[in-house]
Amino acid sequence: MPEPVLTARGISKHFGGLTAVDDVDFEVSAGEVVALLGDNGAGKSTLIKCISGVYRPETGEVSFKGADITGHAPADIRQRGIETIYQDLALAENLDVGANVFLGKELTRRLLGLLSVTDDQRMRNEAAGALDQLDIHIPSLKQKLVNLSGGQRQAVAIARALYWQAQLMIMDEPTAALAVPEQRKVLALIRSLRESGIPVILISHTLHDVMAVADRLVIMRRGQVVANIPRAEASEELVVRHIVGAA
Ligand SMILES: Nc1ncnc2c1ncn2[C@@H]1O[C@H](COP(=O)(O)OP(=O)(O)O)[C@@H](O)[C@H]1O
Ligand SMILES: [Mg+2]
């Protein structure tokens, strides 16, 4: 087993009286696709938000490439190469596609050699390149996000992670809003990330997708990790039993 790239130890997070994540240990190694599974409300999204900096865990530590990142700001964690595609998409609805790929890292140019302004054309061109790599077509990159389909928005979020060369990609239900051909592209992308040594945490309800791409399955139930199984040892039936608590 290679050294883990990401290690989370003893992570807990409450919402009022509710324990959303309860003393969870979780690791990801280089080039590994780890599926995070569990019923609605099991704590999957909350756990990844404790990793990506959206929440500060109340107990436990998160380290990435040997550095302690527990409770760091989301922008710092992104800067270190952890790109997260959230279930509740964190894109700017009123900006165009290019601007969304560069959100928080805008490209600028000098106007009259003086004034620094955002270089919208260059951002759209670069965004177009990233979308091309994904083989995803959006008719006009000048369109505001609010006018795109769920699938197209998801593609923009993935293009953004790809463009910035994520060191760890976290995808929370990336295919939920997508049509079948687009879902296939996302699965192909996950495989190509793994081939380039970039680990992926994949949250998905589509067990078929998960079984097709994951190297390891981590199953959560009521805030706790109840199973951690290599793909080779997992059957769909076993996974379902763990998810519903009948294993
Ligand atoms: N912002 C929040 N405020 C209050 N409760 C929340 C919040 N986010 C999640 N929860 C609760 O925490 C539990 C875990 O939720 P979540 O992590 O979204 O689960 P999953 O992603 O596995 O469906 C659920 O009971 C959910 O209702
Ligand atoms: Mg969720």
mmCIF file with all atom_site columns, C-alpha atoms and ligand atoms in Angstrom, residues 15 18 20 39-46 55, ligand 1:
data_model
loop_
_atom_site.group_PDB
_atom_site.id
_atom_site.type_symbol
_atom_site.label_atom_id
_atom_site.label_alt_id
_atom_site.label_comp_id
_atom_site.label_asym_id
_atom_site.label_entity_id
_atom_site.label_seq_id
_atom_site.pdbx_PDB_ins_code
_atom_site.Cartn_x
_atom_site.Cartn_y
_atom_site.Cartn_z
_atom_site.occupancy
_atom_site.B_iso_or_equiv
_atom_site.pdbx_formal_charge
_atom_site.auth_seq_id
_atom_site.auth_comp_id
_atom_site.auth_asym_id
_atom_site.auth_atom_id
_atom_site.pdbx_PDB_model_num
ATOM   1  C CA  . PHE A 1 15 ? -25.351 20.181 13.758 1.00 0.00 ? 15 PHE A CA  1
ATOM   2  C CA  . LEU A 1 18 ? -27.361 15.799 15.519 1.00 0.00 ? 18 LEU A CA  1
ATOM   3  C CA  . ALA A 1 20 ? -23.523 14.178 11.234 1.00 0.00 ? 20 ALA A CA  1
ATOM   4  C CA  . ASP A 1 39 ? -27.809 6.328  2.449  1.00 0.00 ? 39 ASP A CA  1
ATOM   5  C CA  . ASN A 1 40 ? -29.115 9.895  2.375  1.00 0.00 ? 40 ASN A CA  1
ATOM   6  C CA  . GLY A 1 41 ? -28.074 11.618 5.566  1.00 0.00 ? 41 GLY A CA  1
ATOM   7  C CA  . ALA A 1 42 ? -25.233 9.151  6.297  1.00 0.00 ? 42 ALA A CA  1
ATOM   8  C CA  . GLY A 1 43 ? -22.768 12.048 6.578  1.00 0.00 ? 43 GLY A CA  1
ATOM   9  C CA  . LYS A 1 44 ? -20.891 11.790 3.259  1.00 0.00 ? 44 LYS A CA  1
ATOM   10 C CA  . SER A 1 45 ? -21.214 15.430 2.183  1.00 0.00 ? 45 SER A CA  1
ATOM   11 C CA  . THR A 1 46 ? -20.430 16.664 5.691  1.00 0.00 ? 46 THR A CA  1
ATOM   12 C CA  . TYR A 1 55 ? -16.602 23.016 7.859  1.00 0.00 ? 55 TYR A CA  1
HETATM 13 N N1  . LIG B 2 .  ? -26.007 22.524 7.248  1.00 0.00 ? 1  LIG B N1  1
HETATM 14 C C1  . LIG B 2 .  ? -26.664 21.593 7.957  1.00 0.00 ? 1  LIG B C1  1
HETATM 15 N N2  . LIG B 2 .  ? -27.420 21.936 9.040  1.00 0.00 ? 1  LIG B N2  1
HETATM 16 C C2  . LIG B 2 .  ? -28.052 21.009 9.781  1.00 0.00 ? 1  LIG B C2  1
HETATM 17 N N3  . LIG B 2 .  ? -28.013 19.691 9.527  1.00 0.00 ? 1  LIG B N3  1
HETATM 18 C C3  . LIG B 2 .  ? -27.288 19.282 8.466  1.00 0.00 ? 1  LIG B C3  1
HETATM 19 C C4  . LIG B 2 .  ? -26.578 20.201 7.629  1.00 0.00 ? 1  LIG B C4  1
HETATM 20 N N4  . LIG B 2 .  ? -25.940 19.499 6.669  1.00 0.00 ? 1  LIG B N4  1
HETATM 21 C C5  . LIG B 2 .  ? -26.228 18.215 6.885  1.00 0.00 ? 1  LIG B C5  1
HETATM 22 N N5  . LIG B 2 .  ? -27.034 18.068 7.963  1.00 0.00 ? 1  LIG B N5  1
HETATM 23 C C6  . LIG B 2 .  ? -27.526 16.805 8.513  1.00 0.00 ? 1  LIG B C6  1
HETATM 24 O O1  . LIG B 2 .  ? -26.394 16.007 8.769  1.00 0.00 ? 1  LIG B O1  1
HETATM 25 C C7  . LIG B 2 .  ? -26.661 14.655 8.391  1.00 0.00 ? 1  LIG B C7  1
HETATM 26 C C8  . LIG B 2 .  ? -25.655 14.228 7.351  1.00 0.00 ? 1  LIG B C8  1
HETATM 27 O O2  . LIG B 2 .  ? -25.931 14.940 6.154  1.00 0.00 ? 1  LIG B O2  1
HETATM 28 P P1  . LIG B 2 .  ? -25.052 14.828 4.850  1.00 0.00 ? 1  LIG B P1  1
HETATM 29 O O3  . LIG B 2 .  ? -23.629 14.914 5.218  1.00 0.00 ? 1  LIG B O3  1
HETATM 30 O O4  . LIG B 2 .  ? -25.562 15.817 3.874  1.00 0.00 ? 1  LIG B O4  1
HETATM 31 O O5  . LIG B 2 .  ? -25.380 13.346 4.368  1.00 0.00 ? 1  LIG B O5  1
HETATM 32 P P2  . LIG B 2 .  ? -25.198 12.637 2.952  1.00 0.00 ? 1  LIG B P2  1
HETATM 33 O O6  . LIG B 2 .  ? -24.340 13.523 2.096  1.00 0.00 ? 1  LIG B O6  1
HETATM 34 O O7  . LIG B 2 .  ? -24.588 11.317 3.260  1.00 0.00 ? 1  LIG B O7  1
HETATM 35 O O8  . LIG B 2 .  ? -26.580 12.483 2.391  1.00 0.00 ? 1  LIG B O8  1
HETATM 36 C C9  . LIG B 2 .  ? -28.096 14.598 7.921  1.00 0.00 ? 1  LIG B C9  1
HETATM 37 O O9  . LIG B 2 .  ? -28.914 14.209 9.012  1.00 0.00 ? 1  LIG B O9  1
HETATM 38 C C10 . LIG B 2 .  ? -28.373 16.031 7.510  1.00 0.00 ? 1  LIG B C10 1
HETATM 39 O O10 . LIG B 2 .  ? -29.741 16.342 7.642  1.00 0.00 ? 1  LIG B O10 1
#
